């Protein structure tokens, strides 16, 4: 299974080509904006996951039994 995953992983040369294409498509000024938006999205996702976990833990503590 690991060998199969390694088969599809890009090598260092392919990563450089991908980065150059992204730079050409979006330009140098847009990339920081894209990364900032991506960071905000990841932060929001983590906050949502933490809220859901807290809610489940609260429900489990109130009922005394774990939820299915």
mmCIF file of N, CA and C in Angstrom:
data_model
loop_
_atom_site.group_PDB
_atom_site.id
_atom_site.type_symbol
_atom_site.label_atom_id
_atom_site.label_comp_id
_atom_site.label_asym_id
_atom_site.label_seq_id
_atom_site.Cartn_x
_atom_site.Cartn_y
_atom_site.Cartn_z
ATOM 1 N N UNK A 1 0.829 -1.196 0.000
ATOM 2 C CA UNK A 1 0.000 0.000 0.000
ATOM 3 C C UNK A 1 0.869 1.253 0.000
ATOM 4 N N UNK A 2 1.937 1.261 0.814
ATOM 5 C CA UNK A 2 2.814 2.424 0.892
ATOM 6 C C UNK A 2 3.501 2.675 -0.443
ATOM 7 N N UNK A 3 3.913 1.597 -1.114
ATOM 8 C CA UNK A 3 4.561 1.752 -2.418
ATOM 9 C C UNK A 3 3.614 2.377 -3.427
ATOM 10 N N UNK A 4 2.344 2.038 -3.342
ATOM 11 C CA UNK A 4 1.352 2.593 -4.254
ATOM 12 C C UNK A 4 1.194 4.090 -4.010
ATOM 13 N N UNK A 5 1.194 4.510 -2.746
ATOM 14 C CA UNK A 5 1.085 5.936 -2.443
ATOM 15 C C UNK A 5 2.317 6.692 -2.916
ATOM 16 N N UNK A 6 3.488 6.105 -2.746
ATOM 17 C CA UNK A 6 4.714 6.756 -3.186
ATOM 18 C C UNK A 6 4.767 6.903 -4.697
ATOM 19 N N UNK A 7 4.097 6.026 -5.399
ATOM 20 C CA UNK A 7 4.076 6.083 -6.854
ATOM 21 C C UNK A 7 3.406 7.364 -7.345
ATOM 22 N N UNK A 8 2.408 7.836 -6.626
ATOM 23 C CA UNK A 8 1.645 9.006 -7.054
ATOM 24 C C UNK A 8 2.114 10.306 -6.411
ATOM 25 N N UNK A 9 3.115 10.261 -5.543
ATOM 26 C CA UNK A 9 3.636 11.475 -4.916
ATOM 27 C C UNK A 9 4.562 12.201 -5.898
ATOM 28 N N UNK A 10 4.385 13.525 -6.044
ATOM 29 C CA UNK A 10 5.261 14.270 -6.949
ATOM 30 C C UNK A 10 6.695 14.336 -6.412
ATOM 31 N N UNK A 11 7.656 14.294 -7.317
ATOM 32 C CA UNK A 11 9.053 14.420 -6.929
ATOM 33 C C UNK A 11 9.382 15.905 -6.759
ATOM 34 N N UNK A 12 10.602 16.210 -6.366
ATOM 35 C CA UNK A 12 10.983 17.605 -6.133
ATOM 36 C C UNK A 12 10.906 18.423 -7.426
ATOM 37 N N UNK A 13 11.295 17.830 -8.537
ATOM 38 C CA UNK A 13 11.211 18.538 -9.819
ATOM 39 C C UNK A 13 9.767 18.855 -10.176
ATOM 40 N N UNK A 14 8.878 17.914 -9.930
ATOM 41 C CA UNK A 14 7.467 18.141 -10.232
ATOM 42 C C UNK A 14 6.880 19.221 -9.332
ATOM 43 N N UNK A 15 7.308 19.280 -8.071
ATOM 44 C CA UNK A 15 6.841 20.333 -7.156
ATOM 45 C C UNK A 15 7.277 21.709 -7.662
ATOM 46 N N UNK A 16 8.491 21.795 -8.159
ATOM 47 C CA UNK A 16 8.986 23.072 -8.680
ATOM 48 C C UNK A 16 8.155 23.497 -9.887
ATOM 49 N N UNK A 17 7.862 22.567 -10.775
ATOM 50 C CA UNK A 17 7.037 22.879 -11.951
ATOM 51 C C UNK A 17 5.650 23.332 -11.512
ATOM 52 N N UNK A 18 5.062 22.658 -10.549
ATOM 53 C CA UNK A 18 3.736 23.028 -10.043
ATOM 54 C C UNK A 18 3.768 24.441 -9.465
ATOM 55 N N UNK A 19 4.792 24.753 -8.671
ATOM 56 C CA UNK A 19 4.898 26.086 -8.074
ATOM 57 C C UNK A 19 5.064 27.173 -9.128
ATOM 58 N N UNK A 20 5.843 26.889 -10.173
ATOM 59 C CA UNK A 20 6.030 27.869 -11.254
ATOM 60 C C UNK A 20 4.708 28.101 -11.983
ATOM 61 N N UNK A 21 3.963 27.052 -12.241
ATOM 62 C CA UNK A 21 2.669 27.195 -12.926
ATOM 63 C C UNK A 21 1.704 28.009 -12.067
ATOM 64 N N UNK A 22 1.659 27.732 -10.768
ATOM 65 C CA UNK A 22 0.784 28.494 -9.862
ATOM 66 C C UNK A 22 1.191 29.957 -9.856
ATOM 67 N N UNK A 23 2.487 30.217 -9.805
ATOM 68 C CA UNK A 23 2.975 31.593 -9.823
ATOM 69 C C UNK A 23 2.589 32.300 -11.119
ATOM 70 N N UNK A 24 2.676 31.610 -12.243
ATOM 71 C CA UNK A 24 2.300 32.214 -13.523
ATOM 72 C C UNK A 24 0.798 32.458 -13.615
ATOM 73 N N UNK A 25 0.010 31.542 -13.080
ATOM 74 C CA UNK A 25 -1.446 31.686 -13.152
ATOM 75 C C UNK A 25 -1.968 32.807 -12.259
ATOM 76 N N UNK A 26 -1.476 32.880 -11.041
ATOM 77 C CA UNK A 26 -2.042 33.809 -10.073
ATOM 78 C C UNK A 26 -1.218 35.075 -9.884
ATOM 79 N N UNK A 27 0.038 35.050 -10.231
ATOM 80 C CA UNK A 27 0.887 36.225 -10.041
ATOM 81 C C UNK A 27 1.383 36.308 -8.605
ATOM 82 N N UNK A 28 2.428 37.069 -8.418
ATOM 83 C CA UNK A 28 3.060 37.184 -7.109
ATOM 84 C C UNK A 28 2.213 37.892 -6.069
ATOM 85 N N UNK A 29 1.327 38.781 -6.491
ATOM 86 C CA UNK A 29 0.531 39.550 -5.538
ATOM 87 C C UNK A 29 -0.685 38.777 -5.033
ATOM 88 N N UNK A 30 -1.187 37.860 -5.816
ATOM 89 C CA UNK A 30 -2.389 37.118 -5.430
ATOM 90 C C UNK A 30 -2.091 35.948 -4.489
ATOM 91 N N UNK A 31 -0.893 35.401 -4.556
ATOM 92 C CA UNK A 31 -0.567 34.211 -3.763
ATOM 93 C C UNK A 31 -0.679 34.475 -2.261
ATOM 94 N N UNK A 32 -0.161 35.589 -1.715
ATOM 95 C CA UNK A 32 -0.352 35.832 -0.278
ATOM 96 C C UNK A 32 -1.825 35.941 0.116
ATOM 97 N N UNK A 33 -2.630 36.545 -0.759
ATOM 98 C CA UNK A 33 -4.068 36.639 -0.484
ATOM 99 C C UNK A 33 -4.709 35.251 -0.462
ATOM 100 N N UNK A 34 -4.308 34.401 -1.396
ATOM 101 C CA UNK A 34 -4.839 33.040 -1.434
ATOM 102 C C UNK A 34 -4.451 32.259 -0.190
ATOM 103 N N UNK A 35 -3.205 32.397 0.244
ATOM 104 C CA UNK A 35 -2.730 31.677 1.437
ATOM 105 C C UNK A 35 -3.425 32.192 2.694
ATOM 106 N N UNK A 36 -3.674 33.499 2.747
ATOM 107 C CA UNK A 36 -4.388 34.077 3.888
ATOM 108 C C UNK A 36 -5.808 33.525 3.954
ATOM 109 N N UNK A 37 -6.472 33.456 2.820
ATOM 110 C CA UNK A 37 -7.819 32.887 2.774
ATOM 111 C C UNK A 37 -7.827 31.415 3.146
ATOM 112 N N UNK A 38 -6.825 30.689 2.682
ATOM 113 C CA UNK A 38 -6.716 29.270 3.021
ATOM 114 C C UNK A 38 -6.500 29.096 4.521
ATOM 115 N N UNK A 39 -5.649 29.934 5.109
ATOM 116 C CA UNK A 39 -5.409 29.874 6.552
ATOM 117 C C UNK A 39 -6.655 30.161 7.356
ATOM 118 N N UNK A 40 -7.439 31.151 6.924
ATOM 119 C CA UNK A 40 -8.694 31.463 7.610
ATOM 120 C C UNK A 40 -9.671 30.302 7.506
ATOM 121 N N UNK A 41 -9.710 29.668 6.353
ATOM 122 C CA UNK A 41 -10.602 28.521 6.168
ATOM 123 C C UNK A 41 -10.226 27.362 7.059
ATOM 124 N N UNK A 42 -8.939 27.079 7.174
ATOM 125 C CA UNK A 42 -8.469 25.989 8.031
ATOM 126 C C UNK A 42 -8.779 26.305 9.497
ATOM 127 N N UNK A 43 -8.551 27.560 9.896
ATOM 128 C CA UNK A 43 -8.830 27.979 11.278
ATOM 129 C C UNK A 43 -10.320 27.827 11.588
ATOM 130 N N UNK A 44 -11.161 28.238 10.672
ATOM 131 C CA UNK A 44 -12.604 28.115 10.861
ATOM 132 C C UNK A 44 -13.028 26.650 10.960
ATOM 133 N N UNK A 45 -12.435 25.815 10.131
ATOM 134 C CA UNK A 45 -12.743 24.383 10.172
ATOM 135 C C UNK A 45 -12.357 23.775 11.512
ATOM 136 N N UNK A 46 -11.173 24.119 12.011
ATOM 137 C CA UNK A 46 -10.722 23.599 13.303
ATOM 138 C C UNK A 46 -11.632 24.068 14.433
ATOM 139 N N UNK A 47 -12.045 25.332 14.390
ATOM 140 C CA UNK A 47 -12.950 25.841 15.419
ATOM 141 C C UNK A 47 -14.276 25.086 15.391
ATOM 142 N N UNK A 48 -14.781 24.820 14.203
ATOM 143 C CA UNK A 48 -16.027 24.057 14.075
ATOM 144 C C UNK A 48 -15.885 22.641 14.614
ATOM 145 N N UNK A 49 -14.750 22.013 14.330
ATOM 146 C CA UNK A 49 -14.509 20.661 14.841
ATOM 147 C C UNK A 49 -14.425 20.660 16.367
ATOM 148 N N UNK A 50 -13.748 21.667 16.934
ATOM 149 C CA UNK A 50 -13.645 21.754 18.389
ATOM 150 C C UNK A 50 -15.006 21.990 19.031
ATOM 151 N N UNK A 51 -15.832 22.836 18.417
ATOM 152 C CA UNK A 51 -17.173 23.081 18.941
ATOM 153 C C UNK A 51 -18.014 21.809 18.907
ATOM 154 N N UNK A 52 -17.931 21.062 17.830
ATOM 155 C CA UNK A 52 -18.688 19.817 17.721
ATOM 156 C C UNK A 52 -18.217 18.809 18.761
ATOM 157 N N UNK A 53 -16.914 18.727 18.974
ATOM 158 C CA UNK A 53 -16.379 17.802 19.973
ATOM 159 C C UNK A 53 -16.830 18.194 21.375
ATOM 160 N N UNK A 54 -16.779 19.502 21.680
ATOM 161 C CA UNK A 54 -17.237 19.970 22.990
ATOM 162 C C UNK A 54 -18.713 19.656 23.196
ATOM 163 N N UNK A 55 -19.510 19.830 22.161
ATOM 164 C CA UNK A 55 -20.951 19.548 22.248
ATOM 165 C C UNK A 55 -21.193 18.061 22.515
ATOM 166 N N UNK A 56 -20.457 17.205 21.826
ATOM 167 C CA UNK A 56 -20.603 15.770 22.052
ATOM 168 C C UNK A 56 -20.160 15.381 23.459
ATOM 169 N N UNK A 57 -19.048 15.973 23.921
ATOM 170 C CA UNK A 57 -18.573 15.685 25.273
ATOM 171 C C UNK A 57 -19.583 16.158 26.318
ATOM 172 N N UNK A 58 -20.188 17.309 26.076
ATOM 173 C CA UNK A 58 -21.189 17.842 27.007
ATOM 174 C C UNK A 58 -22.405 16.924 27.057
ATOM 175 N N UNK A 59 -22.859 16.465 25.914
ATOM 176 C CA UNK A 59 -24.004 15.551 25.868
ATOM 177 C C UNK A 59 -23.680 14.238 26.556
ATOM 178 N N UNK A 60 -22.470 13.742 26.364
ATOM 179 C CA UNK A 60 -22.062 12.483 26.983
ATOM 180 C C UNK A 60 -22.023 12.628 28.501
ATOM 181 N N UNK A 61 -21.525 13.757 28.993
ATOM 182 C CA UNK A 61 -21.458 13.992 30.430
ATOM 183 C C UNK A 61 -22.857 14.123 31.041
ATOM 184 N N UNK A 62 -23.785 14.753 30.323
ATOM 185 C CA UNK A 62 -25.144 14.954 30.838
ATOM 186 C C UNK A 62 -25.920 13.647 30.920
ATOM 187 N N UNK A 63 -25.756 12.773 29.926
ATOM 188 C CA UNK A 63 -26.527 11.533 29.905
ATOM 189 C C UNK A 63 -25.842 10.433 30.674
ATOM 190 N N UNK A 64 -24.530 10.515 30.806
ATOM 191 C CA UNK A 64 -23.796 9.485 31.504
ATOM 192 C C UNK A 64 -23.459 8.295 30.632
ATOM 193 N N UNK A 65 -23.950 8.276 29.422
ATOM 194 C CA UNK A 65 -23.631 7.211 28.474
ATOM 195 C C UNK A 65 -23.131 7.839 27.182
ATOM 196 N N UNK A 66 -22.241 7.144 26.514
ATOM 197 C CA UNK A 66 -21.748 7.679 25.235
ATOM 198 C C UNK A 66 -22.820 7.607 24.157
ATOM 199 N N UNK A 67 -22.788 8.601 23.288
ATOM 200 C CA UNK A 67 -23.703 8.623 22.148
ATOM 201 C C UNK A 67 -23.237 7.621 21.101
ATOM 202 N N UNK A 68 -24.157 6.968 20.410
ATOM 203 C CA UNK A 68 -23.755 6.016 19.364
ATOM 204 C C UNK A 68 -23.176 6.696 18.154
#
